[in-house]
Coordinates of C-alpha atoms and ligand atoms in Angstrom, one line a residue:
M1 CA -31.4 8.5 -5.8
T2 CA -30.2 5.7 -3.6
L3 CA -29.6 2.4 -5.4
P4 CA -31.1 -0.9 -4.2
S5 CA -29.2 -2.2 -1.1
R6 CA -26.6 -4.9 -1.5
W7 CA -26.4 -5.4 2.2
P8 CA -27.9 -8.9 2.2
A9 CA -25.5 -10.1 -0.5
V10 CA -22.5 -8.6 1.4
L11 CA -23.6 -10.2 4.7
Q12 CA -23.9 -13.6 3.0
A13 CA -20.6 -13.2 1.3
V14 CA -18.9 -12.5 4.6
M15 CA -20.6 -15.3 6.5
K16 CA -19.7 -17.8 3.8
G17 CA -16.4 -16.4 2.9
Q18 CA -14.6 -15.8 6.3
P19 CA -14.4 -19.5 7.4
R20 CA -13.2 -20.5 3.9
A21 CA -10.4 -17.9 3.8
R22 CA -9.3 -18.9 7.3
Q23 CA -8.7 -22.5 6.0
D24 CA -6.1 -21.2 3.5
S25 CA -2.5 -21.8 4.7
H26 CA -1.6 -18.6 2.8
Y27 CA -3.9 -16.4 4.8
P28 CA -1.8 -13.8 6.7
Q29 CA -1.4 -14.2 10.4
W30 CA -0.2 -10.8 11.3
H31 CA -0.9 -8.5 8.3
P32 CA -4.4 -7.0 7.7
A33 CA -6.2 -8.8 4.8
P34 CA -9.8 -9.0 3.7
V35 CA -12.0 -11.5 5.5
T36 CA -13.3 -12.4 2.0
G37 CA -13.2 -10.9 -1.5
L38 CA -10.6 -8.5 -2.9
M39 CA -8.8 -5.8 -1.0
N40 CA -6.7 -3.1 -2.6
D41 CA -5.6 0.4 -1.5
P42 CA -5.3 1.6 2.1
N43 CA -7.6 4.6 2.5
G44 CA -8.4 7.2 5.2
F45 CA -5.4 6.3 7.4
I46 CA -5.6 8.6 10.4
W47 CA -5.1 8.7 14.2
Y48 CA -8.3 10.0 15.7
A49 CA -9.7 10.0 19.3
G50 CA -7.0 7.7 20.6
R51 CA -7.0 5.1 17.9
Y52 CA -5.6 4.6 14.4
H53 CA -8.2 4.1 11.7
L54 CA -7.4 2.3 8.5
F55 CA -10.0 2.1 5.7
Y56 CA -9.5 0.0 2.6
Q57 CA -10.8 -0.6 -0.9
W58 CA -12.8 -3.7 -0.6
N59 CA -15.0 -5.8 -2.9
P60 CA -16.6 -8.2 -0.4
L61 CA -18.7 -9.9 -3.1
D62 CA -15.9 -11.3 -5.3
C63 CA -12.2 -11.5 -6.0
D64 CA -12.3 -8.9 -8.8
H65 CA -12.2 -5.1 -9.1
Q66 CA -16.0 -4.5 -9.2
Y67 CA -18.2 -3.1 -6.4
K68 CA -15.6 -1.1 -4.4
C69 CA -16.6 -0.4 -0.9
W70 CA -14.6 1.1 2.0
G71 CA -13.9 -1.5 4.8
H72 CA -12.7 -0.1 8.1
W73 CA -10.3 -1.4 10.8
S74 CA -9.0 0.4 13.9
S75 CA -6.1 -0.1 16.2
A76 CA -4.6 1.4 19.4
D77 CA -1.0 0.4 18.5
L78 CA -0.9 -0.3 14.7
V79 CA -0.3 -3.9 15.4
H80 CA -3.6 -5.3 16.8
W81 CA -6.5 -4.4 14.6
Q82 CA -10.3 -4.7 15.0
H83 CA -13.1 -4.7 12.6
E84 CA -15.3 -1.6 12.5
P85 CA -18.6 -1.1 10.6
M86 CA -18.2 -1.0 6.9
A87 CA -17.8 2.7 6.0
L88 CA -19.0 3.2 2.4
M89 CA -20.9 1.2 -0.2
P90 CA -21.5 2.3 -3.8
D91 CA -25.2 3.0 -3.4
E92 CA -25.7 6.5 -4.8
E93 CA -25.8 7.6 -8.5
Y94 CA -22.6 9.7 -7.9
D95 CA -20.6 6.7 -6.7
R96 CA -22.5 3.9 -8.4
N97 CA -19.3 2.3 -10.0
G98 CA -17.3 2.4 -6.8
C99 CA -16.4 4.4 -3.7
Y100 CA -12.8 4.8 -4.9
S101 CA -9.8 5.7 -2.8
G102 CA -9.4 8.8 -0.6
S103 CA -8.4 10.0 2.8
A104 CA -9.8 11.0 6.3
V105 CA -9.6 14.2 8.2
V106 CA -11.0 15.5 11.5
N107 CA -13.3 18.4 10.8
K108 CA -14.8 20.2 13.8
G109 CA -14.1 17.1 15.8
E110 CA -15.8 14.8 13.4
L111 CA -14.1 12.0 11.4
T112 CA -14.8 12.9 7.8
L113 CA -14.0 10.8 4.7
C114 CA -13.0 12.3 1.4
Y115 CA -13.3 9.8 -1.4
T116 CA -13.9 9.5 -5.2
G117 CA -17.4 8.6 -6.5
N118 CA -16.6 6.7 -9.7
V119 CA -19.2 6.7 -12.4
K120 CA -19.1 4.8 -15.7
F121 CA -21.4 5.4 -18.6
D122 CA -22.8 2.8 -21.1
D123 CA -20.9 4.4 -24.0
G124 CA -17.6 3.7 -22.2
G125 CA -17.1 7.2 -20.8
R126 CA -16.7 7.9 -17.2
T127 CA -16.7 10.7 -14.7
A128 CA -15.6 11.2 -11.1
W129 CA -16.9 13.2 -8.1
Q130 CA -14.9 14.0 -5.1
C131 CA -17.3 13.3 -2.2
L132 CA -17.5 13.6 1.6
A133 CA -19.0 11.3 4.3
V134 CA -19.1 12.0 8.1
Q135 CA -19.1 9.5 10.9
N136 CA -22.4 8.9 12.8
A137 CA -23.1 7.8 16.3
A138 CA -23.2 4.2 15.3
G139 CA -19.7 4.2 14.0
G140 CA -20.9 4.1 10.3
F141 CA -20.7 7.0 7.9
D142 CA -23.4 9.3 6.4
K143 CA -22.6 10.5 2.9
L144 CA -22.7 14.3 2.4
G145 CA -22.5 13.9 -1.4
P146 CA -20.2 15.4 -4.0
V147 CA -18.2 18.5 -3.4
L148 CA -16.1 18.7 -6.5
P149 CA -17.1 17.7 -10.1
L150 CA -14.6 16.8 -12.8
P151 CA -12.3 19.8 -13.3
S152 CA -12.2 20.9 -17.0
G153 CA -9.1 19.9 -19.0
Y154 CA -9.0 16.4 -17.6
T155 CA -10.5 13.0 -18.6
G156 CA -12.8 11.1 -16.3
H157 CA -9.7 9.8 -14.5
V158 CA -9.4 12.2 -11.6
R159 CA -9.4 10.6 -8.2
D160 CA -7.9 9.6 -4.9
P161 CA -8.2 12.8 -2.8
K162 CA -5.6 13.2 -0.1
V163 CA -6.7 16.1 2.1
W164 CA -4.9 17.8 5.0
Q165 CA -5.1 21.1 6.9
Q166 CA -2.4 23.7 7.1
N167 CA -2.7 27.2 8.8
G168 CA -6.5 26.8 8.9
I169 CA -6.9 26.0 5.2
W170 CA -7.8 22.6 3.7
Y171 CA -5.6 21.3 0.8
M172 CA -6.3 18.4 -1.5
V173 CA -4.1 16.6 -4.0
L174 CA -5.7 14.5 -6.7
G175 CA -4.4 12.0 -9.2
A176 CA -5.4 13.0 -12.7
Q177 CA -5.1 12.4 -16.4
D178 CA -5.2 15.5 -18.7
Q179 CA -7.0 15.6 -22.1
Q180 CA -3.7 14.8 -23.8
Q181 CA -3.5 11.6 -21.7
R182 CA -0.7 12.7 -19.4
G183 CA -0.5 12.0 -15.7
K184 CA -0.8 14.9 -13.3
V185 CA -1.2 15.8 -9.6
L186 CA -3.7 18.6 -9.0
L187 CA -3.8 20.9 -6.0
F188 CA -7.0 22.3 -4.6
K189 CA -7.8 24.4 -1.5
S190 CA -10.9 25.1 0.6
T191 CA -11.9 26.8 3.8
D192 CA -14.7 24.4 4.6
L193 CA -14.1 21.1 2.7
Q194 CA -17.3 22.0 0.7
C195 CA -16.2 24.6 -1.8
W196 CA -12.9 23.9 -3.5
H197 CA -10.7 26.2 -5.6
A198 CA -8.3 24.8 -8.2
C199 CA -4.7 26.0 -7.5
G200 CA -3.0 24.2 -10.4
E201 CA -0.9 21.2 -11.4
I202 CA 1.9 20.6 -8.9
A203 CA 3.5 17.6 -10.5
G204 CA 3.3 15.2 -13.4
H205 CA 4.3 15.0 -17.1
G206 CA 5.5 18.3 -18.3
V207 CA 5.4 20.0 -14.9
N208 CA 8.7 21.2 -13.4
G209 CA 10.7 19.7 -16.2
L210 CA 9.5 16.1 -15.8
Q211 CA 9.2 14.3 -19.1
D212 CA 7.8 10.9 -20.1
A213 CA 6.1 10.5 -16.8
G214 CA 3.2 8.3 -17.9
Y215 CA -0.5 8.7 -18.8
M216 CA -2.2 8.7 -15.4
W217 CA -1.0 9.3 -11.8
E218 CA -2.9 7.6 -9.0
C219 CA -3.0 8.0 -5.2
P220 CA -0.8 11.1 -4.6
D221 CA 0.3 11.8 -1.0
L222 CA 2.2 15.0 -0.2
F223 CA 3.7 15.8 3.2
E224 CA 6.6 17.4 5.0
L225 CA 9.3 15.1 6.3
D226 CA 12.5 16.0 8.2
G227 CA 12.7 19.5 6.6
T228 CA 11.7 18.6 3.1
H229 CA 8.5 17.8 1.1
V230 CA 7.9 14.4 -0.3
L231 CA 5.3 13.5 -2.9
I232 CA 4.4 9.8 -3.2
C233 CA 2.4 8.8 -6.3
C234 CA 1.7 5.9 -8.6
P235 CA 2.6 7.1 -12.2
Q236 CA 1.0 4.6 -14.6
G237 CA 2.8 4.2 -17.9
L238 CA 6.4 4.9 -16.9
A239 CA 8.8 3.1 -19.2
R240 CA 10.4 -0.1 -17.8
E241 CA 14.1 0.3 -17.1
P242 CA 16.6 -2.6 -16.9
H243 CA 16.6 -2.6 -13.1
R244 CA 13.6 -0.5 -12.0
Y245 CA 9.9 0.2 -12.7
L246 CA 9.5 -3.4 -13.6
N247 CA 6.1 -3.9 -12.1
H248 CA 3.1 -3.3 -14.4
Y249 CA 2.2 -0.3 -12.2
P250 CA 5.0 1.3 -10.2
C251 CA 5.0 3.5 -7.1
A252 CA 7.4 6.4 -6.8
W253 CA 8.5 9.4 -4.7
M254 CA 10.1 12.8 -5.3
S255 CA 11.4 15.3 -2.8
G256 CA 11.8 19.1 -2.9
D257 CA 10.1 22.3 -1.8
V258 CA 6.4 22.9 -2.0
A259 CA 5.0 26.5 -2.1
L260 CA 1.2 26.0 -1.6
E261 CA 0.4 29.7 -2.3
S262 CA 1.8 29.4 -5.9
A263 CA 1.0 25.7 -6.3
T264 CA 4.6 24.9 -7.2
F265 CA 6.7 21.9 -6.2
N266 CA 10.4 22.3 -7.0
H267 CA 11.5 18.7 -6.9
G268 CA 14.2 16.2 -7.8
P269 CA 13.9 13.1 -9.9
L270 CA 11.4 10.2 -9.4
H271 CA 12.6 7.2 -7.4
E272 CA 11.0 3.8 -7.0
L273 CA 9.5 3.5 -3.5
D274 CA 9.6 -0.3 -3.2
A275 CA 11.6 -2.6 -5.5
G276 CA 9.6 -5.8 -4.8
F277 CA 7.0 -7.6 -6.9
E278 CA 3.9 -6.3 -5.0
F279 CA 3.6 -2.8 -3.8
Y280 CA 1.1 -0.1 -4.8
A281 CA -1.1 2.8 -3.7
P282 CA 0.4 3.5 -0.2
Q283 CA -0.9 6.1 2.1
T284 CA 0.7 7.9 5.1
T285 CA -0.4 9.6 8.2
L286 CA 1.1 11.1 11.4
S287 CA 1.3 8.8 14.4
A288 CA 0.2 10.1 17.8
D289 CA 3.8 11.1 18.6
G290 CA 4.5 12.7 15.2
R291 CA 6.1 10.0 13.1
R292 CA 5.2 9.7 9.4
I293 CA 3.7 6.2 9.0
L294 CA 3.1 4.5 5.6
I295 CA 1.0 1.5 4.8
G296 CA 0.9 0.1 1.2
W297 CA -1.2 -2.4 -0.7
M298 CA 1.0 -5.5 -1.2
G299 CA -0.5 -6.0 -4.6
V300 CA -0.4 -4.6 -8.1
P301 CA -3.3 -4.6 -10.6
D302 CA -1.6 -6.6 -13.2
G303 CA -2.0 -9.7 -15.4
E304 CA -0.8 -12.1 -12.7
E305 CA -2.9 -10.8 -9.8
M306 CA -5.9 -12.9 -10.8
L307 CA -3.7 -16.1 -10.9
Q308 CA -2.9 -15.9 -7.2
P309 CA -3.9 -19.2 -5.6
T310 CA -5.8 -17.6 -2.7
R311 CA -8.7 -16.8 -5.0
E312 CA -9.6 -20.5 -4.7
Y313 CA -10.3 -19.7 -1.0
G314 CA -12.3 -16.6 -2.0
W315 CA -9.9 -13.9 -0.9
I316 CA -7.0 -11.9 -2.4
H317 CA -4.3 -9.5 -1.3
Q318 CA -3.0 -8.0 2.0
M319 CA -1.5 -4.8 3.3
T320 CA 2.2 -4.3 4.0
C321 CA 3.3 -3.8 7.6
P322 CA 3.2 -0.2 8.8
R323 CA 6.5 1.6 8.0
E324 CA 8.1 4.6 9.6
L325 CA 9.5 7.1 7.2
Q326 CA 12.6 9.3 7.5
F327 CA 14.4 11.6 5.1
R328 CA 18.2 11.5 5.4
E329 CA 20.9 12.6 3.0
G330 CA 18.5 13.0 0.1
K331 CA 17.0 9.5 0.6
L332 CA 13.6 8.3 1.8
Y333 CA 14.2 5.6 4.5
Q334 CA 11.5 3.1 5.4
Q335 CA 11.6 0.9 8.5
P336 CA 9.0 -1.4 10.0
I337 CA 7.3 0.6 12.8
R338 CA 8.9 0.0 16.2
E339 CA 5.6 -1.3 17.7
L340 CA 6.0 -4.5 15.6
T341 CA 8.7 -5.7 17.9
A342 CA 5.8 -6.6 20.3
L343 CA 5.2 -9.6 18.0
R344 CA 8.6 -11.1 18.6
E345 CA 8.9 -14.3 20.6
E346 CA 12.2 -15.6 21.9
E347 CA 15.3 -14.2 20.2
H348 CA 17.8 -16.6 18.6
Q349 CA 21.3 -15.7 17.5
W350 CA 23.7 -17.5 15.2
Q351 CA 27.0 -16.8 13.4
G352 CA 28.8 -18.9 10.7
H353 CA 28.8 -19.9 7.1
A354 CA 25.4 -19.2 5.5
S355 CA 25.0 -22.8 4.3
D356 CA 25.3 -24.1 7.9
A357 CA 22.7 -21.6 9.3
P358 CA 19.6 -23.1 10.9
C359 CA 16.5 -23.3 8.7
M360 CA 13.5 -21.4 9.7
E361 CA 9.9 -22.3 9.2
A362 CA 8.4 -20.2 6.4
G363 CA 5.6 -18.4 8.1
R364 CA 5.6 -15.9 10.9
V365 CA 9.2 -15.1 11.3
E366 CA 11.6 -12.1 11.3
F367 CA 15.3 -12.2 10.8
I368 CA 18.1 -9.7 10.7
L369 CA 21.2 -10.6 8.8
M370 CA 24.6 -9.0 8.3
P371 CA 26.1 -10.6 5.2
D372 CA 29.8 -10.7 4.6
G373 CA 30.0 -11.8 1.0
P374 CA 27.6 -13.3 -1.5
L375 CA 24.6 -15.1 -0.1
E376 CA 21.3 -16.7 -1.1
V377 CA 18.1 -17.0 0.8
N378 CA 15.8 -19.6 -0.4
F379 CA 12.2 -19.0 0.6
A380 CA 10.5 -22.4 0.5
D381 CA 11.8 -23.1 -3.1
T382 CA 9.4 -20.4 -4.3
L383 CA 11.2 -17.1 -3.9
W384 CA 15.0 -16.6 -4.0
L385 CA 17.0 -13.7 -2.8
S386 CA 20.6 -13.3 -3.9
V387 CA 23.0 -10.8 -2.5
D388 CA 26.3 -9.9 -4.2
E389 CA 28.5 -6.9 -4.7
Q390 CA 26.0 -5.4 -7.2
G391 CA 23.1 -5.6 -4.8
I392 CA 20.0 -7.8 -4.6
R393 CA 18.2 -10.0 -7.0
L394 CA 14.8 -11.3 -6.0
Q395 CA 13.5 -14.1 -8.2
R396 CA 10.3 -16.1 -8.5
Q397 CA 8.5 -18.0 -11.2
S398 CA 5.7 -16.4 -13.1
L399 CA 2.2 -17.7 -12.2
K400 CA 1.5 -17.8 -15.9
N401 CA 4.3 -19.9 -17.3
D402 CA 7.9 -21.0 -16.6
E403 CA 9.4 -17.6 -16.9
M404 CA 11.7 -16.6 -14.1
L405 CA 10.9 -13.0 -13.0
V406 CA 13.5 -10.8 -11.4
R407 CA 13.4 -7.6 -9.3
Y408 CA 16.6 -5.7 -8.4
W409 CA 17.9 -3.4 -5.7
L410 CA 21.3 -2.0 -6.7
G411 CA 23.9 -0.9 -4.0
N412 CA 26.1 -2.1 -1.3
V413 CA 24.1 -4.4 1.1
T414 CA 25.3 -4.1 4.7
S415 CA 22.2 -5.4 6.5
L416 CA 18.9 -7.1 5.7
R417 CA 15.8 -7.2 7.9
V418 CA 13.2 -9.6 6.6
L419 CA 9.6 -9.8 7.9
C420 CA 7.7 -12.9 6.8
D421 CA 4.1 -13.9 7.0
C422 CA 2.4 -17.0 5.5
S423 CA 2.5 -15.7 1.9
S424 CA 4.6 -12.5 2.1
V425 CA 8.1 -11.2 2.6
E426 CA 9.2 -7.6 3.2
I427 CA 12.9 -7.1 2.9
F428 CA 14.3 -3.9 4.4
I429 CA 17.8 -3.2 3.1
N430 CA 20.5 -1.2 5.1
D431 CA 18.1 0.0 7.8
G432 CA 15.5 1.0 5.3
E433 CA 17.5 2.5 2.4
G434 CA 15.6 0.1 0.2
V435 CA 12.6 -2.2 0.5
M436 CA 11.3 -5.1 -1.5
S437 CA 7.8 -6.4 -0.7
S438 CA 6.6 -9.5 -2.4
R439 CA 3.9 -12.2 -2.0
Y440 CA 4.8 -15.8 -2.5
F441 CA 2.8 -19.0 -2.2
P442 CA 4.8 -21.8 -0.7
Q443 CA 3.4 -25.3 0.0
H444 CA 3.2 -25.2 3.8
P445 CA 4.9 -26.5 5.9
A446 CA 8.0 -25.1 4.2
Q447 CA 11.4 -23.8 5.1
I448 CA 13.6 -20.7 4.6
R449 CA 17.2 -21.8 4.0
F450 CA 20.4 -19.9 3.7
E451 CA 23.0 -20.8 1.1
G452 CA 26.5 -19.8 0.2
A453 CA 30.0 -19.7 1.8
S454 CA 29.8 -16.2 3.2
V455 CA 29.9 -15.7 6.9
I456 CA 26.6 -14.3 8.3
T457 CA 25.5 -12.9 11.6
L458 CA 21.9 -13.8 12.2
R459 CA 19.2 -12.8 14.8
Y460 CA 15.8 -14.2 14.4
W461 CA 12.4 -14.5 16.1
S462 CA 9.1 -16.2 15.4
L463 CA 6.3 -13.7 15.4
R464 CA 3.1 -14.0 17.3
A465 CA -0.1 -14.5 15.3
C466 CA -2.3 -11.4 15.6
M467 CA -5.5 -11.8 13.6
I468 CA -8.0 -8.9 13.2
E469 CA -10.6 -9.2 15.9
Ligands
LIG1 C1 -5.3 2.3 -7.2 C2 -6.7 2.6 -7.7 C3 -7.1 4.0 -7.4 C4 -8.6 3.9 -7.3 C5 -8.8 2.5 -6.6 C6 -10.0 1.8 -7.1 O1 -5.1 0.9 -7.0 O2 -6.8 2.3 -9.1 O3 -6.7 5.0 -8.3 O4 -9.2 4.9 -6.5 O5 -7.7 1.8 -7.0 O6 -10.2 0.6 -6.3

């Protein structure tokens, strides 16, 4: 049964909300963000028929985690995006509490979405259906309905299908919670996307020797990269350590060898994927020329999320920039995609003591820095980055109280590449060996200043604005 249409309410929310969000000095000028309402996970990231498609979890009606739809953008170059018809709304019984995250595939030439239909019951229980939808001639999507009910042995928390094809067979990984409340990644296979066979648990608590790995794993993504396999996932409930997993919900990766026939993944330890304050639920795809590209949500569902000041302007959250992944010497490297250099305006260069360096306007700017000794970068008196022989400390004040919050990246820092937008910074350390992504909310106009006696070599550019069309 189809539920009553919320189209009029969505249309009104967008008409009223878009001009309001654009008045916010914190609204991103080159990162994808919702025109109004709340955006979270990237979904269905794929290159299809000459364009990239990026779908996203979107509540157009309000800045909260209700009414999850799939919004849709497309791009020829991963830099300039355009709006596409909204793809999915929660208007069927089997997805009535949200069209939750998932992926896109090309099946028999048709763009097909695999997503989770989330259903909550009045008694507090819940279930989840893995569902399909296929693109129609108007660019929208027709739902094909559920193809997989809740597998037995798991709670209602089974979601976020990432589907791919290999040797003519479809595979799907799902994030899950078992009946003992332990986080897992499940593997399924199919010959037609309709009928799915459970292959087993390929990762999670108690699998392949992993212990204390949390109560629920969300948004798994499994792929081959430079001769190894990488699993990205969001294990909820990992213990905080002194210098990592400090976000309420972290995002992690592991590498090793997958054998799909036996549903086994022989892997190494978990590593944090991004050490900044805001990063979650990323998704990858292959570019037209075979690069593995990742986009993440620059947000975390935590207690501070709802205190972000952009909610006063009726919108919240943005994506990260697209990143190119490489696997070298046992490490996962992330670099901003090379296409982003198209946004650079005139190049400036400077060398000298950090405290004498030119200030930059906090906003659309990129800088590359080689430090030679301890250094501080002050982002508009709102976010502070310190580099010393231990590594990096990134600090900002809590939005709740006076507490200073810190995130760390430990190691020898030889270079920093920092990409800024009106309310975000993405710090790429040592050509992508580490990344720290964070939002910040300066009072514009504001400045980025360098401090400390160390000698730095600096290159910097302002970046062109590039709003979604
Ligand atoms: C991750 C997540 C997913 C879910 C979606 C709902 O942020 O919780 O597991 O599918 O968000 O919006």
